[in-house]
Short mmCIF file of C-alpha atoms in Angstrom, two decimals:
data_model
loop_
_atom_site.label_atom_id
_atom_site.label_comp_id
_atom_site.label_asym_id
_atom_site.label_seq_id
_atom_site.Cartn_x
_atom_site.Cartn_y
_atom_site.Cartn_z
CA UNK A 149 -202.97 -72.73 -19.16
CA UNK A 150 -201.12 -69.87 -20.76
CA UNK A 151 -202.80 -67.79 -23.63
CA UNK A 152 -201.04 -67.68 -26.91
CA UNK A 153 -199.08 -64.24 -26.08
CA UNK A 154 -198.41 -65.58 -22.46
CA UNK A 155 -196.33 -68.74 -22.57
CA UNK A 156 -192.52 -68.76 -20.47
CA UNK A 157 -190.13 -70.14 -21.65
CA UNK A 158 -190.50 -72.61 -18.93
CA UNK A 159 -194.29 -73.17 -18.91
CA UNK A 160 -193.09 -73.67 -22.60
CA UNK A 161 -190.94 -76.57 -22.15
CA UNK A 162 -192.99 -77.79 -19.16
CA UNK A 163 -196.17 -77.90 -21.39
CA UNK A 164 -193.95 -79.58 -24.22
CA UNK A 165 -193.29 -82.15 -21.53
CA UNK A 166 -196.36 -82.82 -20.95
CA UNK A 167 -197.52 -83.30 -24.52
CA UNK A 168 -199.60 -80.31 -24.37
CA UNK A 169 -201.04 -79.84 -28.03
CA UNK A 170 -201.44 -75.98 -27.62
CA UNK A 171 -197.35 -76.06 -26.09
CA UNK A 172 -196.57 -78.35 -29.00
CA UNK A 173 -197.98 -75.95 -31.46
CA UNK A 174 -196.59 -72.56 -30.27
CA UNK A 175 -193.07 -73.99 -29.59
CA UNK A 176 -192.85 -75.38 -33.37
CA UNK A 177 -194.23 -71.91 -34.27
CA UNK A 178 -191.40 -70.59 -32.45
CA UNK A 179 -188.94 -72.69 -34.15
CA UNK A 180 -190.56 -71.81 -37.32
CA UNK A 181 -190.05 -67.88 -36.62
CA UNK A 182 -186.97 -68.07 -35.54
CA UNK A 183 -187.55 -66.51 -33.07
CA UNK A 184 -184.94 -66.47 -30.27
CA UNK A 185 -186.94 -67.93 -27.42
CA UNK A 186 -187.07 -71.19 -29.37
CA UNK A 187 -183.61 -72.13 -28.83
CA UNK A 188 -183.91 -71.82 -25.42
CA UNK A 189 -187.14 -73.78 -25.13
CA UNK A 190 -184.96 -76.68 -27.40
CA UNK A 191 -182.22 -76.29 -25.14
CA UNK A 192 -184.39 -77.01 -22.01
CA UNK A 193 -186.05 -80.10 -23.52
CA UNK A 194 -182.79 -81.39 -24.80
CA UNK A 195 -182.39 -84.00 -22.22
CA UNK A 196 -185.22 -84.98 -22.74
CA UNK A 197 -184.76 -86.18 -26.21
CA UNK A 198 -183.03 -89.38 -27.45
CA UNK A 199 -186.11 -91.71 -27.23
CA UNK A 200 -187.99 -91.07 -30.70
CA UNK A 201 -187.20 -92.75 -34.15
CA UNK A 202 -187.51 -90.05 -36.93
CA UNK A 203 -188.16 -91.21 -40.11
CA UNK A 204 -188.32 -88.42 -43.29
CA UNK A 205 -189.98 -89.37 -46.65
CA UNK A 206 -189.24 -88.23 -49.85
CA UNK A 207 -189.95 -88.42 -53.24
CA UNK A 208 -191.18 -85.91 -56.35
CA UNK A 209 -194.43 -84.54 -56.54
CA UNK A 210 -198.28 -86.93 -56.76
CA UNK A 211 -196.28 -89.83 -55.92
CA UNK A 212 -198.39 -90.65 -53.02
CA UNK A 213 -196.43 -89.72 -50.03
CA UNK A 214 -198.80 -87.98 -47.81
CA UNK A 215 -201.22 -91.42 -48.43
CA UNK A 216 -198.58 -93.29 -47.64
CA UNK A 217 -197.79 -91.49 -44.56
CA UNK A 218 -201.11 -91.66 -43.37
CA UNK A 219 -201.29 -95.67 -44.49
CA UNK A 220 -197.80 -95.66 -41.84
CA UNK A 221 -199.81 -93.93 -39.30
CA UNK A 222 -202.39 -96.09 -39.43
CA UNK A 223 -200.22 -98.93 -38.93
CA UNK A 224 -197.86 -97.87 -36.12
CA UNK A 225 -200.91 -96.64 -34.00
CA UNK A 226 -202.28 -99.99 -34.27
CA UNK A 227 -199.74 -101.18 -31.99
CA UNK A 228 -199.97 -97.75 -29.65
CA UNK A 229 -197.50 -96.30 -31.03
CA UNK A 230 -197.29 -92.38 -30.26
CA UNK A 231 -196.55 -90.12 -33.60
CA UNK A 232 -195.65 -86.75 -34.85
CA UNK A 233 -195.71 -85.51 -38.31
CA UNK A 234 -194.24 -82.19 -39.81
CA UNK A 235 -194.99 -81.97 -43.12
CA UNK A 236 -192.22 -79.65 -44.58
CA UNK A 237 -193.07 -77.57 -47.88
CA UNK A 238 -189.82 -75.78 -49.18
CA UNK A 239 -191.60 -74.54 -52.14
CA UNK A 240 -194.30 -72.01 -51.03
CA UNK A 241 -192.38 -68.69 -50.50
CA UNK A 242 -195.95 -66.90 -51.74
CA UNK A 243 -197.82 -68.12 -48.75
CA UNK A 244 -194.83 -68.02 -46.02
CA UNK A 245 -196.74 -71.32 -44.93
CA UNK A 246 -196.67 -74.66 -45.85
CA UNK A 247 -198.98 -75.34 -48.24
CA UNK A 248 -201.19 -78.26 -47.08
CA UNK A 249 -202.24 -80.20 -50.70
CA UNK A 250 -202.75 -83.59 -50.99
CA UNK A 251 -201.57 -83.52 -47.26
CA UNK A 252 -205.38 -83.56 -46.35
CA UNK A 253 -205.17 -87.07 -46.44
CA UNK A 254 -203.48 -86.48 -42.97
CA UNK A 255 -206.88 -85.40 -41.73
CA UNK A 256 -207.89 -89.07 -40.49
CA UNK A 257 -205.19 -88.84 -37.70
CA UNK A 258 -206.32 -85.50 -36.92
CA UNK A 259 -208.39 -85.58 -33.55
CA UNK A 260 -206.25 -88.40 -32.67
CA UNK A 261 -204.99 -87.07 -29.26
CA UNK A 262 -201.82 -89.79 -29.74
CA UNK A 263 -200.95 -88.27 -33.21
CA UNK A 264 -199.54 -84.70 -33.73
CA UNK A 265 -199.10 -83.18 -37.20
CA UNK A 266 -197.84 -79.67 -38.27
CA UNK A 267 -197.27 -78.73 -41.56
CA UNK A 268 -194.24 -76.18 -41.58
CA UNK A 269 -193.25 -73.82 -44.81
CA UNK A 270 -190.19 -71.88 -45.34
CA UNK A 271 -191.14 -68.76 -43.63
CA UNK A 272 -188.62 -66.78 -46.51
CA UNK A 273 -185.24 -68.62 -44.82
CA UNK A 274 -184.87 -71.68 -47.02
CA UNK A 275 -180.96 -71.97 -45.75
CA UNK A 276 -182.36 -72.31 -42.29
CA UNK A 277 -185.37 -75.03 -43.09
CA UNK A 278 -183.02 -77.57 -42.21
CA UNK A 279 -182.21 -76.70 -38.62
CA UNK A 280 -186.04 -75.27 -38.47
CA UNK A 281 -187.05 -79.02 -39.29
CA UNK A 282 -184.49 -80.57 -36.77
CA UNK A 283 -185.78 -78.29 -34.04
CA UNK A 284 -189.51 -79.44 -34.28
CA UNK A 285 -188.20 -83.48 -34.44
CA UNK A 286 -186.51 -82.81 -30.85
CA UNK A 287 -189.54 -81.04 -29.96
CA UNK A 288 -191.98 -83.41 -30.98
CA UNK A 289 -189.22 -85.98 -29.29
CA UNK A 290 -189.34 -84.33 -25.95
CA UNK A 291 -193.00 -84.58 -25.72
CA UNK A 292 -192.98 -88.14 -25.74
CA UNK A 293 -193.62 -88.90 -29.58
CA UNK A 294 -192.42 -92.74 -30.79
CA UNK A 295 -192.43 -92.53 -34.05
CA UNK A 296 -191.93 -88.84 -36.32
CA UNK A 297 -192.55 -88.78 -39.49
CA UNK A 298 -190.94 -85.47 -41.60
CA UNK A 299 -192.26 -85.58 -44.90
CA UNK A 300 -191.16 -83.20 -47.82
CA UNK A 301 -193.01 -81.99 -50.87
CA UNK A 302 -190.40 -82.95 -53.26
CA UNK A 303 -186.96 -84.32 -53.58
CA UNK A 304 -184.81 -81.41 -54.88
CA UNK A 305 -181.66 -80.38 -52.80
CA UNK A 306 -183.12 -78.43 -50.86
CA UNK A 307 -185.65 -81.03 -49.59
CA UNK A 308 -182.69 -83.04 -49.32
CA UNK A 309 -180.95 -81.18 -46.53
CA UNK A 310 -184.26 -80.95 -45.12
CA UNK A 311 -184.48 -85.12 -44.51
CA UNK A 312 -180.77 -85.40 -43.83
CA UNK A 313 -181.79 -84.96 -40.56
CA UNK A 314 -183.94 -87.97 -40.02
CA UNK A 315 -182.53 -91.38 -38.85
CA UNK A 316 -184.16 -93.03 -42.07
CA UNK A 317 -185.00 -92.17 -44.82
CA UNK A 318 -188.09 -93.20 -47.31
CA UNK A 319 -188.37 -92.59 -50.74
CA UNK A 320 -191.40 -92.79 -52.17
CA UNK A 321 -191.59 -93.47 -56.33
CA UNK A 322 -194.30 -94.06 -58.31
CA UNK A 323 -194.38 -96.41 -62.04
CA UNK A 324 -194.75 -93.57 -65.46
CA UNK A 325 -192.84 -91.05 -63.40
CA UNK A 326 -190.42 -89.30 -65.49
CA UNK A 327 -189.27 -86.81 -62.63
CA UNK A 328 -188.71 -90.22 -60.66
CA UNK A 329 -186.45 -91.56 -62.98
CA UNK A 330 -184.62 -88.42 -63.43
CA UNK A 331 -184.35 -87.84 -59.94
CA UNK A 332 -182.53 -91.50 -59.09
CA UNK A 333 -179.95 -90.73 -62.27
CA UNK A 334 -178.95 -87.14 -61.07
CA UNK A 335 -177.87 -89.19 -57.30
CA UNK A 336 -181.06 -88.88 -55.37
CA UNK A 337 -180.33 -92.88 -54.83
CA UNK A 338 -177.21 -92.06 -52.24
CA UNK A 339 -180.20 -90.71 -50.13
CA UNK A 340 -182.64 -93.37 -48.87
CA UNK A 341 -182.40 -96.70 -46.52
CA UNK A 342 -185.54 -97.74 -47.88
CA UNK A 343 -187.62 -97.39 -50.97
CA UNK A 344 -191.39 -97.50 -51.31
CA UNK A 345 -192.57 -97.68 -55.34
CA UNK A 346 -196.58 -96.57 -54.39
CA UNK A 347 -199.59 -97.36 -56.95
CA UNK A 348 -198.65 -101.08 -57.26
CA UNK A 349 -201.55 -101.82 -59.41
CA UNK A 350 -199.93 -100.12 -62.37
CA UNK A 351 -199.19 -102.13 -64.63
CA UNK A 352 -195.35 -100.49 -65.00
CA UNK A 353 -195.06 -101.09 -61.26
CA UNK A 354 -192.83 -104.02 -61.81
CA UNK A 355 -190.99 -102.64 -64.43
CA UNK A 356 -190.04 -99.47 -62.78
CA UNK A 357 -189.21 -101.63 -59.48
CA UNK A 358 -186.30 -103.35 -62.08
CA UNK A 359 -185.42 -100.71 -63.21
CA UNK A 360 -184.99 -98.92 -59.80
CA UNK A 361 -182.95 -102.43 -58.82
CA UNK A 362 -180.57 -101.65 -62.04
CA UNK A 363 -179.80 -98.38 -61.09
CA UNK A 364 -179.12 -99.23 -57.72
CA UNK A 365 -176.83 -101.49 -59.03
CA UNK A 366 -174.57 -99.24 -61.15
CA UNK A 367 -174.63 -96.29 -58.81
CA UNK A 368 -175.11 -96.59 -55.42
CA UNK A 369 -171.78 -96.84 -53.29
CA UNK A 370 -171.46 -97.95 -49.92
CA UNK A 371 -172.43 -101.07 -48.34
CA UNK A 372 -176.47 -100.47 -47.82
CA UNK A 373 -178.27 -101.31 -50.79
CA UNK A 374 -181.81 -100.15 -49.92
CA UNK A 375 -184.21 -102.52 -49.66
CA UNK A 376 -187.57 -102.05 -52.42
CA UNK A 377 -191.03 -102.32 -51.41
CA UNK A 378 -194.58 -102.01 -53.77
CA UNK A 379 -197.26 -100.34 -52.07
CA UNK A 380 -201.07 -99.50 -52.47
CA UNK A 381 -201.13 -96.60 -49.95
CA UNK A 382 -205.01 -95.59 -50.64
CA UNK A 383 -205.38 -99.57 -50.09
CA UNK A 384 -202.69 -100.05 -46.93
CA UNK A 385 -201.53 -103.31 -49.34
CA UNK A 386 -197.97 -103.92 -48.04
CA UNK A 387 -197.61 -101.26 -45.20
CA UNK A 388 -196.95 -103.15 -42.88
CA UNK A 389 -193.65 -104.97 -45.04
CA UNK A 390 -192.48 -101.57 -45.76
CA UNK A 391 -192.84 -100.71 -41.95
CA UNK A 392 -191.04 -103.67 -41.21
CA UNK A 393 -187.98 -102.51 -43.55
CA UNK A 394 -188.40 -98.81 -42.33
CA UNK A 395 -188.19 -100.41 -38.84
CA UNK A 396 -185.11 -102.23 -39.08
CA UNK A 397 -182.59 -100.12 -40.59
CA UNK A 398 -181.81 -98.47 -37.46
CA UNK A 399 -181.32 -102.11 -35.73
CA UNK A 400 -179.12 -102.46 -39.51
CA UNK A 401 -177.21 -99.79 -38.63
CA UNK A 402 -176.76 -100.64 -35.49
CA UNK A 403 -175.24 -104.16 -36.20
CA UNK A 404 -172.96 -102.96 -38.85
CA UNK A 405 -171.65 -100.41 -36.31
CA UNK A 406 -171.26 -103.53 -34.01
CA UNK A 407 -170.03 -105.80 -36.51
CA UNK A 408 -166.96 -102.82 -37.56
CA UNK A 409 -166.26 -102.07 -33.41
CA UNK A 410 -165.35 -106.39 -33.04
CA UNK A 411 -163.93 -106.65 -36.19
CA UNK A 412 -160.49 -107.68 -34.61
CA UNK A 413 -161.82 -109.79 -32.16
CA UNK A 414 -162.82 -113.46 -33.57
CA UNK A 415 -164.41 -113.77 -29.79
CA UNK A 416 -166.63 -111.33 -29.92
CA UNK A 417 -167.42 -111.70 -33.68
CA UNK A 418 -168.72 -115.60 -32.76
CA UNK A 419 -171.25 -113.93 -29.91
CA UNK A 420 -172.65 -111.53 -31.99
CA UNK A 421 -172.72 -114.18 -34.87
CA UNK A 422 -174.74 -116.32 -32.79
CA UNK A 423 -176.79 -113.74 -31.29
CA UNK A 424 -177.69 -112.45 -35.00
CA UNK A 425 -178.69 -116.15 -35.56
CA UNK A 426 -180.66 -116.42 -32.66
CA UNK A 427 -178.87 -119.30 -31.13
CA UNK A 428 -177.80 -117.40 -27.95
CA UNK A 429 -180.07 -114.26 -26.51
CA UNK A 430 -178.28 -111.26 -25.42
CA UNK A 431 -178.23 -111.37 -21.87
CA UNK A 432 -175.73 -114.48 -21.89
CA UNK A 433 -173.85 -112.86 -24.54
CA UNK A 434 -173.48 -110.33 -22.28
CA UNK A 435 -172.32 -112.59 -19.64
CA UNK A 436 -169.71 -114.65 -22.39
CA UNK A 437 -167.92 -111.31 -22.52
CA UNK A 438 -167.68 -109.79 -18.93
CA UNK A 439 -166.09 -113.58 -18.79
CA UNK A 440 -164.02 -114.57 -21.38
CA UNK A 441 -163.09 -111.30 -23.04
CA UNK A 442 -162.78 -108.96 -19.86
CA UNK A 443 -162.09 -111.77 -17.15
CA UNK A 444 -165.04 -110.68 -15.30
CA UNK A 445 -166.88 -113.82 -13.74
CA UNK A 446 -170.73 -112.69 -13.17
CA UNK A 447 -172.18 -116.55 -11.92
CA UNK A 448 -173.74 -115.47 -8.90
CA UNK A 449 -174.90 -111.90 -9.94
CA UNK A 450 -172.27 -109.80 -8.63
CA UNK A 451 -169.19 -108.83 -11.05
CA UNK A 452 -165.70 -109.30 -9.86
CA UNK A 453 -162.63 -110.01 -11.66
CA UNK A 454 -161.00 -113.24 -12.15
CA UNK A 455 -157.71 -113.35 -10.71
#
C-alpha cells in the first residue's frame, strides 16, 4: 500500500473504496487541510455515496454525548451494522486539532475493524468546518459505512451549521443544566428530530423532560414535534428506544414527503393509508397504481397499458 506522502489521488479513492483505514484516515486529513486534492478524491467517490444514514448529535457541554454515542454504537453493531464517527470540536483553535475529552469513551469501538472514528478540529477555518464535516460524511459514505455519527462539542451556531448537514439530528440534554435550558429558549429547539434527556436517574430528569415538552409547545413551528427520550448512556437504559426514534425519522420524512406529493389524489391517499396501516404491503400497492391510477395492467408480470 502507499506510504503516507505517496497516495494518488486514485489509489486514494480506490483505497477509500475499499474501506482501507489508513485511505480513510489520510483522505479525511485531506479534507481537514483543505487541501486541494481532497475535492478531487470527494468528487471521485461521489457516486459512490447515497447509501449511509448520517445522524449528528448535539447538545452543550458534560451532557453525556460522547457516552451516548458510544451506548448508539454499541447498539447498531449489534445488528452488524457498519459505523463512522467524526467527532467535530469547533472550539480548540489553540491545538488546530480536535480536542478528544470525554470522547475517550469512544475508545471501546476502537479496534473494531467495522467502526471508524476521527475526531476533526477547526484547523483555524471555522467558516469552512461545515463543508470540512460534509466532506468526511461522503467519505466515510463511500467506504461503505451504514450508520455515521457527527457529533459536536457544543450547540452554539457554529456547531449548528456544523450538524445541518446530517439527515437527523440528536440533541442530547441533561436535568440541572442551565446552559440546556438557555440553549432551547434562544431557538436551539428548531434544530433536532429527536431529543435524548441523558442521566435519567436524576431526580429532575422528569421535570426537565416537561419542561422540554412545554417549550416545545410554545415555540417550535412546523409540523415535526420531536419526539423525547430519557436515557442512562453509562448504563445503555433506553438506547435502543431512542435508536428506534433516531431510526425512523428519515422513514417520517419520507412519508410526509409522500403524504404532500398525493395530496390531490384521494386514490393514492387510500393506498398509502392502508399501507401505513399495514393492511396492504407495498408491492400490491405498487401494483393498485400501475392499474387504477396509470391504466397499466401488471397480472401476468409484464406491464402494458390498458386500452
Amino acid at each position: 500500500m502507499p506510504g503516507r506522502r505517496d497516495w494518488t489521488r486514485e489509489e486514494l479513492a480506490a483505497g477509500v473504496r475499499e474501506g482501507d483505514r489508513r485511505a480513510l484516515a489520510r483522505a479525511i486529513s485531506l479534507v481537514e487541510d483543505g487541501d486541494p486534492l481532497a475535492y478531487g478524491v470527494v468528487a471521485d467517490l461521489y457516486p459512490q455515496t447515497g447509501s449511509s444514514y448520517s445522524v449528528g448529535v448535539t447538545g452543550p457541554p458534560g451532557v453525556g454525548k460522547s457516552s451516548l454515542v458510544s451506548a448508539l454504537i454499541r447498539h447498531v453493531r449489534e445488528r452488524d451494522t457498519t459505523v463512522g464517527v467524526v467527532s467535530v470540536d469547533p472550539s480548540s483553535p489553540f491545538s488546530h486539532g480536535a480536542l478528544l475529552g470525554d470522547r475517550i469513551r469512544l475508545s471501546d469501538h476502537f479496534l473494531d475493524p467495522e467502526v471508524f472514528i476521527r475526531s476533526m478540529g477547526t484547523r483555524g477555518h471555522l467558516g469552512g468546518l461545515a463543508e470540512a464535516a460534509l466532506q468526511a460524511l461522503l467519505v466515510l459514505d463511500a467506504a461503505g459505512k451504514d450508520v455515521v455519527f457527527l457529533e459536536t462539542v457544543g450547540a452554539g451556531q457554529s456547531e449548528v451549521e456544523v450538524i445541518g448537514i446530517a439527515d437527523t439530528v440528536l440533541l442530547v440534554l441533561m436535568p440541572g443544566s442551565g446552559d440546556a435550558v438557555q440553549a432551547l429558549k434562544a431557538g436551539i429547539m428548531e434544530i433536532p428530530d429527536v431529543i435524548a434527556i441523558n442521566k435519567m436517574d436524576n431526580p429532575a430528569a422528569k421535570t426537565m423532560l416537561n419542561e422540554v415538552r412545554s417549550i416545545l409547545a410554545l415555540d417550535r413551528s412546523g409540523d415535526w414535534n420531536p419526539p423525547i427520550v430519557l436515557t442512562e448512556a453509562v448504563q445503555g437504559e433506553h438506547v435502543p428506544e431512542l435508536w428506534e426514534k433516531v431510526d425512523a425519522v428519515a422513514s417520517s420524512r419520507a412519508s410526509r414527503h409522500l403524504e404532500r406529493a398525493v395530496a390531490d389524489d384521494a386514490e393514492l391517499r387510500r393506498l398509502l393509508a392502508e399501507v401505513q396501516a399495514r393492511e396492504l404491503d407495498p408491492l400490491t400497492a405498487v401494483r393498485e397504481i400501475l392499474e387504477k391510477v396509470f391504466r397499466i395492467h401488471d397480472g401476468d408480470g409484464n406491464g402494458t397499458r390498458a386500452s
